[in-house]
Short mmCIF file of C-alpha atoms and ligand atoms in Angstrom, two decimals:
data_model
loop_
_atom_site.label_atom_id
_atom_site.label_comp_id
_atom_site.label_asym_id
_atom_site.label_seq_id
_atom_site.Cartn_x
_atom_site.Cartn_y
_atom_site.Cartn_z
CA MET A 460 0.00 0.00 0.00
CA THR A 461 1.35 3.42 -0.90
CA GLU A 462 2.02 6.16 1.60
CA GLU A 463 -0.75 8.17 -0.01
CA MET A 464 -3.34 5.46 0.64
CA THR A 465 -2.20 5.03 4.23
CA ARG A 466 -2.56 8.73 4.86
CA ARG A 467 -6.09 8.65 3.53
CA GLU A 468 -7.11 5.59 5.53
CA ASP A 469 -5.88 7.28 8.67
CA ASP A 470 -7.85 10.39 7.83
CA ASP A 471 -11.36 10.64 9.00
CA ASP A 472 -13.10 11.20 5.66
CA SER A 473 -16.01 13.30 6.78
CA ILE A 474 -17.87 13.27 3.46
CA SER A 475 -20.80 10.88 3.84
CA GLU A 476 -22.14 8.54 1.17
CA ARG A 477 -25.36 10.56 1.23
CA GLU A 478 -23.52 13.76 0.33
CA CYS A 479 -21.81 12.00 -2.60
CA HIS A 480 -25.18 11.01 -4.04
CA LYS A 481 -26.08 14.69 -4.29
CA GLY A 482 -23.38 15.06 -6.92
CA VAL A 483 -19.98 16.61 -7.45
CA LYS A 484 -21.26 20.13 -8.16
CA HIS A 485 -22.76 20.04 -4.68
CA LEU A 486 -19.50 18.72 -3.16
CA CYS A 487 -17.58 21.57 -4.78
CA GLU A 488 -20.05 24.10 -3.46
CA THR A 489 -19.60 22.81 0.07
CA GLY A 490 -15.87 23.44 -0.38
CA ILE A 491 -13.48 20.49 -0.31
CA ALA A 492 -9.70 20.69 -0.36
CA LYS A 493 -8.99 17.07 -1.24
CA LEU A 494 -10.72 14.27 -3.03
CA PRO A 495 -13.07 12.23 -0.80
CA LYS A 496 -12.31 8.49 -0.63
CA LYS A 497 -15.43 7.60 -2.58
CA TYR A 498 -13.82 9.02 -5.76
CA ILE A 499 -10.33 7.56 -5.45
CA LEU A 500 -9.66 4.95 -8.12
CA SER A 501 -7.29 2.07 -7.57
CA GLU A 502 -3.83 2.86 -8.88
CA PHE A 503 -4.37 0.72 -11.97
CA ASP A 504 -7.50 2.65 -13.03
CA ARG A 505 -6.10 6.16 -12.55
CA PRO A 506 -5.61 8.39 -15.58
CA ASN A 507 -1.83 8.97 -15.23
CA LEU A 508 -2.02 12.65 -16.08
CA TRP A 509 1.41 13.63 -14.74
CA LYS A 510 4.90 12.25 -14.81
CA ASP A 511 7.89 14.00 -13.24
CA GLY A 512 5.81 17.16 -12.79
CA LYS A 513 4.84 17.37 -16.50
CA PRO A 514 1.64 16.47 -18.34
CA TYR A 515 2.06 12.88 -19.38
CA SER A 516 0.75 11.28 -22.53
CA LYS A 517 2.01 8.08 -24.13
CA PHE A 518 0.55 9.31 -27.40
CA ASN A 519 3.01 11.26 -29.50
CA GLU A 520 1.37 14.69 -29.80
CA ASN A 521 3.07 15.18 -33.19
CA ASP A 522 0.75 12.47 -34.48
CA ILE A 523 -2.38 14.41 -33.58
CA HIS A 524 -2.87 15.50 -37.22
CA LEU A 525 -3.30 11.83 -38.10
CA LEU A 526 -6.69 11.78 -36.41
CA PRO A 527 -9.48 11.95 -38.97
CA VAL A 528 -11.34 15.20 -39.68
CA ILE A 529 -14.28 15.11 -42.10
CA ASP A 530 -15.54 18.19 -43.88
CA PHE A 531 -19.27 17.60 -44.13
CA SER A 532 -19.76 20.16 -46.90
CA GLU A 533 -17.41 18.15 -49.14
CA LEU A 534 -19.56 15.10 -48.61
CA GLN A 535 -22.42 16.92 -50.35
CA GLY A 536 -20.41 17.83 -53.46
CA SER A 537 -18.54 16.19 -56.31
CA ASN A 538 -15.88 14.93 -53.91
CA ARG A 539 -18.40 12.61 -52.21
CA PRO A 540 -16.86 9.29 -53.41
CA HIS A 541 -13.47 10.28 -52.05
CA VAL A 542 -14.88 11.51 -48.71
CA LEU A 543 -16.92 8.28 -48.40
CA LYS A 544 -13.70 6.26 -48.61
CA PHE A 545 -12.12 8.46 -45.96
CA LEU A 546 -15.23 8.04 -43.80
CA ALA A 547 -15.09 4.25 -44.19
CA ASN A 548 -11.45 4.25 -43.13
CA ALA A 549 -12.20 6.46 -40.09
CA CYS A 550 -15.00 4.14 -38.91
CA GLU A 551 -12.90 1.00 -39.51
CA LYS A 552 -9.54 2.02 -38.12
CA TYR A 553 -10.41 4.68 -35.55
CA GLY A 554 -14.11 4.38 -34.60
CA PHE A 555 -14.43 8.17 -34.49
CA PHE A 556 -13.90 11.40 -36.46
CA GLN A 557 -14.19 15.14 -36.02
CA LEU A 558 -16.90 16.70 -38.16
CA VAL A 559 -16.49 20.27 -39.43
CA ASN A 560 -18.65 22.42 -41.75
CA HIS A 561 -21.70 20.39 -40.74
CA GLY A 562 -24.20 23.16 -41.40
CA ILE A 563 -25.70 23.49 -37.90
CA CYS A 564 -25.67 27.15 -37.09
CA SER A 565 -23.27 28.07 -34.30
CA ASP A 566 -26.03 30.02 -32.48
CA VAL A 567 -27.98 26.80 -31.98
CA ILE A 568 -24.90 25.04 -30.63
CA ARG A 569 -23.78 27.88 -28.37
CA SER A 570 -27.29 28.31 -26.96
CA MET A 571 -27.38 24.59 -26.17
CA MET A 572 -24.05 24.71 -24.33
CA ASP A 573 -25.05 27.90 -22.55
CA VAL A 574 -28.41 26.62 -21.34
CA SER A 575 -26.75 23.37 -20.18
CA ARG A 576 -24.33 25.42 -18.10
CA ARG A 577 -27.20 27.49 -16.67
CA PHE A 578 -29.09 24.31 -15.78
CA PHE A 579 -26.16 23.00 -13.71
CA GLU A 580 -25.86 26.39 -12.02
CA LEU A 581 -29.41 26.14 -10.64
CA PRO A 582 -29.69 25.48 -6.91
CA LEU A 583 -29.48 21.80 -5.97
CA GLU A 584 -33.16 21.80 -4.86
CA GLU A 585 -34.15 22.61 -8.45
CA ARG A 586 -31.83 20.07 -10.09
CA GLU A 587 -32.65 17.24 -7.73
CA LYS A 588 -36.34 17.35 -8.69
CA TYR A 589 -35.25 15.29 -11.69
CA MET A 590 -33.20 12.71 -9.80
CA SER A 591 -34.30 9.21 -10.64
CA SER A 592 -32.80 5.75 -10.92
CA ASP A 593 -35.45 4.68 -13.45
CA THR A 594 -33.65 4.17 -16.78
CA TYR A 595 -37.01 4.62 -18.59
CA SER A 596 -37.62 8.07 -17.15
CA PRO A 597 -37.78 10.73 -19.93
CA VAL A 598 -35.61 12.97 -17.75
CA ARG A 599 -33.00 11.80 -15.29
CA TYR A 600 -30.59 13.82 -13.19
CA GLY A 601 -27.75 12.01 -11.46
CA THR A 602 -24.07 11.72 -10.70
CA SER A 603 -21.15 9.34 -11.43
CA PHE A 604 -21.54 6.71 -14.18
CA ASN A 605 -23.95 4.19 -12.71
CA GLN A 606 -24.88 5.73 -9.40
CA THR A 607 -26.63 2.71 -7.89
CA LYS A 608 -23.72 0.36 -8.77
CA ASP A 609 -20.41 2.23 -8.83
CA ALA A 610 -18.18 1.28 -5.90
CA VAL A 611 -15.94 4.24 -6.73
CA PHE A 612 -17.77 7.32 -7.98
CA CYS A 613 -16.85 9.37 -11.06
CA TRP A 614 -16.41 13.13 -11.00
CA ARG A 615 -19.46 13.96 -13.13
CA ASP A 616 -23.06 15.12 -12.78
CA PHE A 617 -25.48 14.57 -15.66
CA LEU A 618 -28.92 15.25 -17.00
CA LYS A 619 -30.27 12.67 -19.46
CA LEU A 620 -33.10 13.68 -21.73
CA MET A 621 -34.98 11.26 -23.94
CA CYS A 622 -35.88 13.10 -27.11
CA HIS A 623 -37.53 10.44 -29.26
CA ASP A 624 -39.11 7.05 -28.93
CA HIS A 625 -40.20 6.20 -25.42
CA PRO A 626 -42.04 2.90 -24.75
CA LEU A 627 -45.02 4.72 -23.21
CA LEU A 628 -44.85 8.45 -23.92
CA SER A 629 -45.34 10.14 -27.27
CA ASP A 630 -44.09 13.58 -26.28
CA MET A 631 -41.27 13.95 -23.80
CA LEU A 632 -40.87 17.70 -23.91
CA PRO A 633 -43.43 18.43 -21.14
CA HIS A 634 -41.33 16.23 -18.82
CA TRP A 635 -38.11 18.16 -19.41
CA PRO A 636 -36.99 20.78 -16.90
CA SER A 637 -39.03 23.99 -17.01
CA SER A 638 -36.13 25.96 -15.57
CA PRO A 639 -34.17 27.80 -17.00
CA SER A 640 -37.27 29.19 -18.73
CA ASP A 641 -35.78 28.89 -22.23
CA PHE A 642 -34.42 25.36 -21.60
CA ARG A 643 -37.03 23.32 -23.50
CA GLU A 644 -37.10 25.58 -26.51
CA LEU A 645 -33.31 25.72 -26.94
CA VAL A 646 -32.74 22.04 -26.27
CA ALA A 647 -35.55 20.96 -28.63
CA SER A 648 -34.17 23.09 -31.43
CA TYR A 649 -30.65 21.68 -30.94
CA ALA A 650 -32.02 18.11 -30.70
CA ASN A 651 -33.90 18.43 -34.01
CA GLU A 652 -30.88 19.78 -35.87
CA ASN A 653 -28.73 17.10 -34.32
CA LYS A 654 -31.09 14.36 -35.49
CA ARG A 655 -31.15 15.74 -39.03
CA LEU A 656 -27.35 15.75 -39.15
CA PHE A 657 -27.21 12.22 -37.74
CA LEU A 658 -29.54 10.97 -40.50
CA MET A 659 -27.41 12.56 -43.21
CA LEU A 660 -24.31 11.00 -41.69
CA MET A 661 -25.98 7.60 -41.57
CA GLU A 662 -26.95 7.92 -45.22
CA ALA A 663 -23.26 8.43 -46.00
CA ILE A 664 -22.20 5.63 -43.68
CA THR A 665 -24.66 3.18 -45.23
CA GLU A 666 -23.31 4.13 -48.63
CA SER A 667 -19.72 3.77 -47.41
CA LEU A 668 -20.54 0.20 -46.37
CA GLY A 669 -21.47 -0.48 -49.98
CA LEU A 670 -25.12 -0.98 -49.14
CA ILE A 671 -26.28 1.44 -51.79
CA THR A 672 -24.45 2.48 -54.91
CA SER A 673 -26.46 5.58 -55.70
CA ARG A 674 -28.82 7.70 -53.66
CA PRO A 675 -32.30 6.41 -54.47
CA ASN A 676 -35.00 8.79 -55.62
CA LYS A 677 -37.42 9.05 -52.68
CA GLN A 678 -40.39 9.10 -55.12
CA SER A 679 -39.46 5.89 -56.88
CA THR A 680 -40.89 2.59 -55.72
CA LYS A 681 -38.66 0.10 -54.00
CA THR A 682 -36.56 -1.88 -56.38
CA GLY A 683 -35.45 -4.66 -54.05
CA GLY A 684 -31.88 -5.69 -53.20
CA ASP A 685 -29.69 -2.91 -51.93
CA GLY A 686 -32.50 -0.41 -52.34
CA ASP A 687 -34.51 -2.22 -49.68
CA GLN A 688 -31.55 -2.22 -47.36
CA TYR A 689 -31.27 1.52 -47.77
CA GLU A 690 -34.95 2.06 -47.10
CA ASN A 691 -35.01 -0.22 -44.07
CA ILE A 692 -32.20 1.00 -41.88
CA LEU A 693 -32.58 4.68 -42.69
CA GLU A 694 -36.33 4.61 -42.21
CA GLU A 695 -35.90 2.90 -38.87
CA LEU A 696 -33.35 5.44 -37.78
CA GLU A 697 -35.64 8.27 -38.85
CA ASN A 698 -38.15 7.08 -36.25
CA GLY A 699 -35.37 6.00 -33.93
CA SER A 700 -34.41 6.74 -30.37
CA GLN A 701 -32.41 9.82 -29.39
CA LEU A 702 -30.97 10.38 -25.95
CA MET A 703 -29.15 13.55 -24.97
CA VAL A 704 -26.71 13.48 -22.08
CA LEU A 705 -25.69 16.82 -20.61
CA ASN A 706 -22.46 16.27 -18.67
CA CYS A 707 -21.03 18.60 -16.06
CA TYR A 708 -17.47 18.09 -14.79
CA PRO A 709 -16.70 20.63 -12.03
CA THR A 710 -13.11 21.42 -11.09
CA CYS A 711 -11.60 18.61 -9.07
CA PRO A 712 -9.07 19.02 -6.24
CA GLU A 713 -7.06 15.92 -7.21
CA PRO A 714 -7.78 15.10 -10.87
CA ASP A 715 -5.06 12.47 -11.18
CA LEU A 716 -6.81 10.16 -8.72
CA THR A 717 -10.18 9.99 -10.45
CA LEU A 718 -12.05 10.14 -13.79
CA GLY A 719 -15.04 12.11 -15.08
CA MET A 720 -16.23 9.02 -16.89
CA PRO A 721 -14.66 5.53 -16.96
CA PRO A 722 -13.64 3.81 -20.21
CA HIS A 723 -16.81 2.79 -22.08
CA SER A 724 -18.27 2.49 -25.56
CA ASP A 725 -21.63 4.07 -26.46
CA TYR A 726 -24.57 1.75 -27.24
CA GLY A 727 -26.13 3.42 -30.31
CA PHE A 728 -25.20 3.79 -33.98
CA LEU A 729 -23.45 7.14 -33.57
CA THR A 730 -22.89 9.66 -30.78
CA LEU A 731 -22.55 13.29 -31.81
CA LEU A 732 -20.60 14.95 -29.02
CA GLN A 733 -20.32 18.66 -28.44
CA GLN A 734 -17.74 19.83 -25.90
CA ASP A 735 -16.99 23.32 -24.66
CA ASP A 736 -13.47 24.78 -24.94
CA VAL A 737 -12.05 22.75 -22.02
CA ALA A 738 -10.33 19.52 -23.07
CA GLY A 739 -11.33 16.34 -21.22
CA LEU A 740 -12.46 13.71 -23.72
CA GLN A 741 -9.95 10.93 -24.32
CA ILE A 742 -10.21 8.27 -26.99
CA GLN A 743 -8.39 4.99 -27.05
CA PHE A 744 -6.28 4.79 -30.18
CA ARG A 745 -3.61 2.14 -30.74
CA GLU A 746 -3.94 1.23 -27.05
CA LYS A 747 -3.10 4.75 -25.93
CA TRP A 748 -5.32 7.44 -24.48
CA VAL A 749 -5.46 10.48 -26.74
CA THR A 750 -6.91 13.78 -25.53
CA ILE A 751 -9.23 15.30 -28.11
CA GLU A 752 -8.63 19.06 -28.21
CA PRO A 753 -11.97 20.77 -28.87
CA ILE A 754 -12.37 22.35 -32.33
CA PRO A 755 -14.92 25.19 -31.86
CA ASP A 756 -18.40 24.32 -33.19
CA SER A 757 -17.28 20.95 -34.58
CA PHE A 758 -18.85 17.65 -33.58
CA PHE A 759 -16.88 14.71 -32.33
CA VAL A 760 -18.57 11.64 -33.82
CA ILE A 761 -18.22 8.32 -32.03
CA VAL A 762 -19.08 4.91 -33.54
CA GLY A 763 -21.36 3.00 -31.15
CA ASP A 764 -21.98 -0.70 -30.50
CA HIS A 765 -25.10 -0.86 -32.68
CA LEU A 766 -23.17 0.30 -35.75
CA GLU A 767 -20.48 -2.26 -35.00
CA ILE A 768 -23.19 -4.94 -34.94
CA PHE A 769 -24.99 -3.60 -38.05
CA SER A 770 -21.72 -3.53 -40.01
CA ASN A 771 -20.96 -7.06 -38.76
CA GLY A 772 -17.77 -5.86 -37.12
CA ARG A 773 -16.36 -3.84 -40.02
CA TYR A 774 -16.85 -0.53 -38.21
CA LYS A 775 -15.64 -0.51 -34.63
CA SER A 776 -17.15 1.15 -31.60
CA VAL A 777 -14.43 2.95 -29.71
CA LEU A 778 -13.49 3.08 -26.04
CA HIS A 779 -13.44 6.57 -24.60
CA ARG A 780 -13.37 8.24 -21.19
CA ALA A 781 -13.36 11.72 -19.64
CA ILE A 782 -10.62 13.19 -17.47
CA VAL A 783 -11.09 16.17 -15.17
CA ASN A 784 -8.89 19.06 -14.07
CA SER A 785 -8.38 21.38 -11.12
CA VAL A 786 -8.67 24.67 -13.01
CA LYS A 787 -11.76 24.84 -15.21
CA SER A 788 -15.14 23.18 -15.05
CA ARG A 789 -16.28 21.53 -18.25
CA ILE A 790 -19.59 20.90 -20.02
CA SER A 791 -20.30 18.40 -22.80
CA VAL A 792 -23.47 17.30 -24.54
CA ALA A 793 -23.61 13.81 -26.06
CA SER A 794 -26.44 12.89 -28.43
CA LEU A 795 -26.86 9.13 -28.79
CA HIS A 796 -28.91 7.89 -31.73
CA THR A 797 -30.18 4.45 -32.60
CA VAL A 798 -33.20 2.54 -33.99
CA PRO A 799 -36.58 2.64 -32.19
CA TYR A 800 -36.64 1.20 -28.74
CA ARG A 801 -38.11 -2.21 -29.65
CA THR A 802 -36.38 -2.68 -33.01
CA VAL A 803 -33.87 -5.47 -33.29
CA VAL A 804 -30.34 -4.53 -34.36
CA GLN A 805 -28.59 -7.22 -36.38
CA PRO A 806 -25.75 -7.48 -38.87
CA SER A 807 -26.93 -6.30 -42.28
CA PRO A 808 -27.67 -9.46 -44.33
CA ASN A 809 -25.79 -7.88 -47.25
CA LEU A 810 -22.58 -7.85 -45.21
CA ILE A 811 -22.71 -11.52 -44.29
CA ASN A 812 -21.30 -14.25 -46.49
CA GLU A 813 -19.22 -17.38 -46.22
CA ALA A 814 -15.98 -15.48 -45.88
CA ASN A 815 -17.52 -13.12 -43.36
CA PRO A 816 -20.03 -15.01 -41.21
CA ARG A 817 -22.47 -13.37 -38.80
CA ARG A 818 -20.55 -12.15 -35.77
CA TYR A 819 -23.24 -10.83 -33.42
CA MET A 820 -26.57 -11.92 -31.96
CA ASP A 821 -29.76 -9.93 -32.40
CA THR A 822 -29.87 -7.06 -29.94
CA ASP A 823 -32.38 -4.40 -29.01
CA PHE A 824 -32.37 -1.42 -26.73
CA SER A 825 -34.37 -3.12 -23.98
CA CYS A 826 -31.76 -5.88 -23.93
CA PHE A 827 -29.08 -3.24 -23.30
CA LEU A 828 -31.14 -1.71 -20.50
CA GLU A 829 -31.58 -5.16 -18.95
CA TYR A 830 -27.86 -5.70 -19.22
CA ILE A 831 -26.94 -2.46 -17.47
CA SER A 832 -29.33 -3.14 -14.64
CA SER A 833 -27.59 -6.47 -14.00
CA CYS A 834 -23.92 -5.83 -14.91
CA GLU A 835 -21.32 -3.12 -15.00
CA PRO A 836 -21.58 -1.50 -18.44
CA LYS A 837 -17.92 -0.55 -18.51
CA LYS A 838 -15.37 -1.18 -21.25
CA LYS A 839 -16.99 -2.88 -24.22
CA ASN A 840 -18.46 -5.74 -22.23
CA PHE A 841 -22.04 -5.25 -23.43
CA LEU A 842 -20.91 -5.70 -27.02
CA ASP A 843 -18.74 -8.64 -26.04
CA SER A 844 -21.83 -10.30 -24.56
CA ARG A 845 -23.50 -10.10 -28.01
CA LYS A 846 -20.61 -11.71 -29.90
CA LEU A 847 -21.07 -15.06 -31.61
CA ILE A 848 -17.46 -15.51 -32.73
C1 LIG B 1090 -20.75 10.23 -22.98
C2 LIG B 1090 -19.32 10.57 -23.11
C3 LIG B 1090 -17.54 12.20 -22.93
C4 LIG B 1090 -17.33 13.63 -22.55
O1 LIG B 1090 -21.54 11.10 -22.55
O2 LIG B 1090 -21.10 9.07 -23.33
O3 LIG B 1090 -18.56 9.72 -23.45
O4 LIG B 1090 -16.34 14.18 -22.98
N1 LIG B 1090 -18.91 11.81 -22.81
O5 LIG B 1090 -18.15 14.18 -21.82
NI1 LIG B 1091 -19.62 7.99 -24.27
#
């Protein structure tokens, strides 16, 4: 046992479990000088932010330009075939890409980030009205990663908003927070734009998988074969589920002992992540953790488990995590998109053949929710549980 650990065990850690459940924003507001025990990861799980007094990264920062950036406007022009190849390579080899020139107006994005910040600045009594452990709730405020299960807590508070496709409710907006007063309006407008962009990206991704060779005329009748494939997945996604996660990472007194979010992959087809100007997202690339420096107004797009399944393993969902710091609080908004709640996700039949047999079992969203209520959804272990070979 290290000296550090001994010191802490000797200390009388006065922060109670009950206080921790109120979230890290609350802990910060009560004023803490060191990290309570509840948040201290075992040495093996710590982020290793410093070495010999300097920021430490095993990733060679000179290689940062190798990470894929996609210019969305080019995808719409004559360069589309070339960009599609680049997109395919990004989803196969990296499982993520930065998206610039995506067409969503920066006012919509900035208002979303601003209203998220104002939500987390509300008094705890207002925020905790939305606390719930029910994963089906259309609005859920909470802390850590899986608050009812985590032995060690993460340094994050969140608000999860279901935007589309709930098993019982048709309209979720009336359930969203009514404070700040412009919250619903700004979030709904961002969510709609986000969904539209996601659908255009999925059209390109479907095409990049070779599932369609030309963009079908919406008026024309189905022609069978690849045309059907196009219609099916994109139509399902159009009516699909959308979850927005507003993340708040307050400043942390000892950021090298904890994480904002543990390593995980996202469950859906794609996550479109918006982060403010404070770095904190890390992606696993060639077995190293790479910090993704925010590009203003761009989206960071993450391949999720459902796209890995749909592509029969050709596109890979990627492990990522969030680190925290002692200087600046950070806000991010993740939008997770997938098929409707009860729809089965399976490898596209057009991507299965003798040389490339089916690699995953049928999966749906409720089966993921069942999984997370019984197991730890960390790393990629949900996806691993769906593997056939
Ligand atoms: C998430 C996520 C990372 C971040 O919400 O699933 O991975 O930077 N967020 O907040
Ligand atoms: Ni994530």
